[in-house]
């Protein structure tokens, strides 16, 4: 850009208007053809050469300033060049736009661009101030400059004026006057401003390009745009050459070569030229020598010059150097063309034939190397969606087509009636309606209604009397009229009751029912499944027959000897008590040294052992009841500690240690002690009696331990903690382990070591569970009052959810032989239910709640803590928080 | 003694029925013809039919009979009678009784009257150290077994004579084998899985354990001696029924040397069962010899079985629907009563194979009935002790209500005995043995 600015600016002040646009154009041209830069440099050289020494000095001076100022702009432009080169089309369009009628264009652009306007205004304001100060009488100049800087509206005005009388010398004179009167300083200022404004203009243009896209499109029709550009460039070069020619005879043409530091001819810096008004020089040249002011004649000289010099009208002063410059023919032409609002370039053919950038013809090889996108062949989905919406709306009747709307509107015009009862001709249609009742038919008229009835129908006196008698109750009459005889039909009068009868008929139809409706009445009792009466499901425990008293604190756990002769219980009083079932006698008491949370008798009778969970210890106790031989054998067996070379891992070692009981413990019946690292909440035996599992809910990933009695070894079946484990149970037949966490029950195959099933309880907290002796059904009790019956073959969801208790269920138990299960809860109730499991897989288990036994007393809001069935008899034991165990039979 | 045998709420009934009868007097009641008959000769009255109003009750009949007696026999004392219609005691009004049993009111109804059983009186209370779980009476001696593993011998007068330690577990059953003036032998069965046969020198008051019967594998529940005192049968929790010889001398007919015998003195002391009978599936809780070669056992497996000792097999089975805790057989009436794991006492007839198995059900207890004993002299009377602390005296002809409630025990009644017809004894969990005097009248 910097190449062009001085060229054009240095010419004349007159050109300001034009130049402003020209600059714009130039800059744009530059976007378009950055390659031209080199050429321009060359031409520019020429330009410099063509000026005479003084002029060129001045030129250089001013241009330098501009250059300084415009560095930034330059950069911007350069950047833009880079950017724009990639975006040729757009830039192209912009050029087109510029080349077109500038008046309207600019209007549009500037109006739309307020920000730039305001910026400009500021500039112009300054400008105004300056010019006011400096030169009051140069109104026109000011006006001009204002115009230039303000907005293009005034430019238009000016240009209009110019257009009107472009050939008028008056205007030239005025220009001259301006030239003379306006001091250099002010000119300088203006130049500065101009540079600024040009900057802003470029900026403006850049923005405007974006905003004027539609305009551009419109302008695309102009086929000349390309040609115009080219022509323009040529023209410029041509002009330069011409100028060159005109000033070729100046002696200081080759004094210096300013190709490097082009514009530095006047070195006074950025000072207004009017400061030099009092001096006879206007600045300093490169070597520091004064640049002398060009000689200025007085008015007379001027006049003479005007009279004599045929070139006077085309002589202008270079504001920078003060030199007179004679405009060449080409320059004049240019100015004239601009004033006429024609394209400045003469050679530019506005109506050159249109050459498509992209032809409409299908080329054999595509112009662009990427293939057409697939979606260009596909129908628009978006539109399809919209259409389908409309179609749907039409189908649903939400929307109506215009034709329909029309018919509807027409329909609305007339009065509307509701067809009370379709006439007989539509009976066919009505028959389709279920249980339709046709409208009652009127009786056909009989002989009595004839105008000429047989004489026997006519009333005699007696009948008339009767008719009169029934006046109060006319509906009792046989006929509702008196038959009358007329000689001819002509004599028959109008029927007086016609309207009344019609109305009655309408009422009848209106109030009549039109179709038979069958109402389906379902009694709620029918929906309830037929459950057998509890009487038919005997035997089950019905009454309390025994209370085992002896504990001094809550009884937390009970267990029954497999034979059913004894039970063992333990609780908060840290004592294990063994009771005789049939008498309720406490036979033995074993102190366990900890709160007993779980007591389980060994299921296999080969050894007599009870496993007791007392706080962190698990005790294996030989109760010494039952078969003497077995108890003594058990003792013998447990005296020997089996030796094994298997090294116990640290993980297990830190979780549990086996210890042989000695001393008092041994005498009390304790045989083996397992010291756990956390409180043991539950213990359970495997059916064969060699393995037992212990549960420590706080043990995280070591919360379940499986202990082998014969080898005195413990294993940790799980590496990962699946949650707070509540209880575990061994499957009665298969090698499965049921693990109940707070919410779910997981079933693991211990042989394959995989999880087989996960039962979802859908409840907050599982408290206990028991497995049906068949192994296919699991009963789970939860603290949120529910009991869940899971059928393992059925689903992982509960087969049935029983809400029998008012509070959290503490314990659930199945009977081993009878189809019974029981549950105990904090509401003190022990609920015995019938739970029949059929061998037939198609038949679902039958669950019938049978009996609610509520004999325990509440203690600290605890009711029943454990429930267990007698192994053989249909008796159930419940351990209560009221220190007792109760037996129901 | 605070013990009192109160009459069944008869008094109450009396007053109530009187009130009712007075009401009914005003109405014209249907008359029923009855005829009084009796088996007691001293109270015989002429057997002509009498017409009474249908709502007549026992007391009115009683006064009527007494009137008739006074007329005929000059007996002046008031005698209380009970009236049997169709071999059932009249406990409600006549018409109700008749309609219940569907007897025609057109016929003359035979009303048998018997002298009322006099109420037993509490006689004594023998205090033990622990629960009294077994009682046996023979002659003037009472043998009791207790839960403190001891055997006690008392006189009928209530004097403590002897305490015998020996068992290491509670004694569950005792029985006398023989009793002479100066020598006696008895057997005790205990939860320590042994039976001990003791020889008691009365004059020296020294007791010696002659034999320890080992064989049972769990606690022994019942023991019974046969009629000629040569055999005893024991039942235990190991489901086995063992028969042992009771002879104090080891009747080994093989000629073992004396030295060998001496060497195995202890071994001789231990006795092995003569025969073992398997059949029950659960504990045998009651055993009684019904004949020389016949044993009836009651078990927890809901069956009563009749065994033949000669064939060593089951002769007959009766299936109940509850565990049997105790049975007794009466040679007089040849029927079995059984106490089971509910409130009822049931009467079974082992001979009958038809009809309902339960011949009668006696319901009045509120808890398990754990011991039943027939009267040795009356075919209709028996006693039952239950966990509701009451011993009841029953007549088989009155199934709805017992004759008497023998109150006194403060805890569960564990055992009872009526082998001495004059004395009803019961031992309980209140550590006492209660003795009631039964004023039996010969009929």
mmCIF file of N, CA and C in Angstrom, chain A residues 21-56:
data_model
loop_
_atom_site.group_PDB
_atom_site.id
_atom_site.type_symbol
_atom_site.label_atom_id
_atom_site.label_comp_id
_atom_site.label_asym_id
_atom_site.label_seq_id
_atom_site.Cartn_x
_atom_site.Cartn_y
_atom_site.Cartn_z
ATOM 1 N N UNK A 21 -11.075 7.342 -2.363
ATOM 2 C CA UNK A 21 -11.660 6.139 -2.940
ATOM 3 C C UNK A 21 -10.630 5.335 -3.684
ATOM 4 N N UNK A 22 -9.808 6.126 -4.351
ATOM 5 C CA UNK A 22 -8.762 5.448 -5.103
ATOM 6 C C UNK A 22 -7.901 4.598 -4.216
ATOM 7 N N UNK A 23 -7.605 5.208 -3.088
ATOM 8 C CA UNK A 23 -6.779 4.477 -2.123
ATOM 9 C C UNK A 23 -7.444 3.168 -1.736
ATOM 10 N N UNK A 24 -8.676 3.374 -1.455
ATOM 11 C CA UNK A 24 -9.452 2.202 -1.113
ATOM 12 C C UNK A 24 -9.303 1.160 -2.203
ATOM 13 N N UNK A 25 -9.512 1.676 -3.334
ATOM 14 C CA UNK A 25 -9.469 0.795 -4.472
ATOM 15 C C UNK A 25 -8.106 0.145 -4.584
ATOM 16 N N UNK A 26 -7.150 0.982 -4.411
ATOM 17 C CA UNK A 26 -5.795 0.467 -4.519
ATOM 18 C C UNK A 26 -5.547 -0.627 -3.516
ATOM 19 N N UNK A 27 -5.921 -0.248 -2.344
ATOM 20 C CA UNK A 27 -5.673 -1.248 -1.281
ATOM 21 C C UNK A 27 -6.357 -2.542 -1.644
ATOM 22 N N UNK A 28 -7.551 -2.381 -2.137
ATOM 23 C CA UNK A 28 -8.268 -3.584 -2.484
ATOM 24 C C UNK A 28 -7.614 -4.303 -3.638
ATOM 25 N N UNK A 29 -7.214 -3.509 -4.489
ATOM 26 C CA UNK A 29 -6.538 -4.105 -5.634
ATOM 27 C C UNK A 29 -5.350 -4.921 -5.137
ATOM 28 N N UNK A 30 -4.816 -4.375 -4.117
ATOM 29 C CA UNK A 30 -3.667 -5.076 -3.588
ATOM 30 C C UNK A 30 -4.057 -6.422 -2.999
ATOM 31 N N UNK A 31 -5.160 -6.439 -2.344
ATOM 32 C CA UNK A 31 -5.612 -7.735 -1.835
ATOM 33 C C UNK A 31 -5.730 -8.712 -2.964
ATOM 34 N N UNK A 32 -6.286 -8.176 -3.997
ATOM 35 C CA UNK A 32 -6.579 -9.074 -5.107
ATOM 36 C C UNK A 32 -5.304 -9.623 -5.714
ATOM 37 N N UNK A 33 -4.389 -8.702 -5.961
ATOM 38 C CA UNK A 33 -3.197 -9.146 -6.671
ATOM 39 C C UNK A 33 -1.926 -8.814 -5.922
ATOM 40 N N UNK A 34 -1.674 -9.562 -4.933
ATOM 41 C CA UNK A 34 -0.466 -9.256 -4.189
ATOM 42 C C UNK A 34 0.785 -9.391 -5.052
ATOM 43 N N UNK A 35 0.695 -10.140 -6.094
ATOM 44 C CA UNK A 35 1.887 -10.363 -6.910
ATOM 45 C C UNK A 35 2.355 -9.088 -7.608
ATOM 46 N N UNK A 36 1.409 -8.248 -7.717
ATOM 47 C CA UNK A 36 1.728 -7.031 -8.463
ATOM 48 C C UNK A 36 2.733 -6.148 -7.752
ATOM 49 N N UNK A 37 2.956 -6.452 -6.542
ATOM 50 C CA UNK A 37 3.798 -5.591 -5.713
ATOM 51 C C UNK A 37 5.116 -5.254 -6.405
ATOM 52 N N UNK A 38 5.720 -6.242 -6.942
ATOM 53 C CA UNK A 38 7.010 -6.043 -7.584
ATOM 54 C C UNK A 38 6.907 -5.020 -8.720
ATOM 55 N N UNK A 39 5.908 -5.294 -9.488
ATOM 56 C CA UNK A 39 5.705 -4.373 -10.606
ATOM 57 C C UNK A 39 5.566 -2.944 -10.114
ATOM 58 N N UNK A 40 4.801 -2.878 -9.062
ATOM 59 C CA UNK A 40 4.538 -1.551 -8.542
ATOM 60 C C UNK A 40 5.817 -0.892 -8.084
ATOM 61 N N UNK A 41 6.635 -1.664 -7.460
ATOM 62 C CA UNK A 41 7.910 -1.091 -7.021
ATOM 63 C C UNK A 41 8.640 -0.453 -8.198
ATOM 64 N N UNK A 42 8.582 -1.192 -9.211
ATOM 65 C CA UNK A 42 9.247 -0.663 -10.405
ATOM 66 C C UNK A 42 8.611 0.653 -10.857
ATOM 67 N N UNK A 43 7.323 0.593 -10.984
ATOM 68 C CA UNK A 43 6.622 1.794 -11.448
ATOM 69 C C UNK A 43 6.854 2.939 -10.502
ATOM 70 N N UNK A 44 6.859 2.575 -9.292
ATOM 71 C CA UNK A 44 7.057 3.597 -8.245
ATOM 72 C C UNK A 44 8.404 4.295 -8.456
ATOM 73 N N UNK A 45 9.370 3.499 -8.746
ATOM 74 C CA UNK A 45 10.692 4.073 -9.037
ATOM 75 C C UNK A 45 10.557 5.153 -10.106
ATOM 76 N N UNK A 46 9.849 4.720 -11.091
ATOM 77 C CA UNK A 46 9.651 5.649 -12.199
ATOM 78 C C UNK A 46 9.011 6.933 -11.727
ATOM 79 N N UNK A 47 8.021 6.737 -10.935
ATOM 80 C CA UNK A 47 7.299 7.904 -10.427
ATOM 81 C C UNK A 47 8.258 8.869 -9.775
ATOM 82 N N UNK A 48 9.061 8.305 -8.891
ATOM 83 C CA UNK A 48 10.003 9.182 -8.177
ATOM 84 C C UNK A 48 10.906 9.907 -9.156
ATOM 85 N N UNK A 49 11.321 9.158 -10.084
ATOM 86 C CA UNK A 49 12.236 9.753 -11.071
ATOM 87 C C UNK A 49 11.549 10.885 -11.815
ATOM 88 N N UNK A 50 10.355 10.649 -12.118
ATOM 89 C CA UNK A 50 9.634 11.596 -12.972
ATOM 90 C C UNK A 50 9.440 12.952 -12.321
ATOM 91 N N UNK A 51 9.369 12.964 -10.978
ATOM 92 C CA UNK A 51 9.205 14.249 -10.294
ATOM 93 C C UNK A 51 10.453 15.097 -10.427
ATOM 94 N N UNK A 52 10.199 16.375 -10.474
ATOM 95 C CA UNK A 52 11.387 17.245 -10.390
ATOM 96 C C UNK A 52 11.915 17.234 -8.981
ATOM 97 N N UNK A 53 13.077 17.810 -8.829
ATOM 98 C CA UNK A 53 13.785 17.652 -7.562
ATOM 99 C C UNK A 53 12.951 18.113 -6.378
ATOM 100 N N UNK A 54 12.425 19.272 -6.474
ATOM 101 C CA UNK A 54 11.691 19.817 -5.325
ATOM 102 C C UNK A 54 10.481 18.995 -5.003
ATOM 103 N N UNK A 55 9.765 18.752 -6.099
ATOM 104 C CA UNK A 55 8.531 17.985 -5.888
ATOM 105 C C UNK A 55 8.825 16.643 -5.247
ATOM 106 N N UNK A 56 9.801 16.053 -5.837
ATOM 107 C CA UNK A 56 10.100 14.709 -5.310
ATOM 108 C C UNK A 56 10.521 14.795 -3.857
#
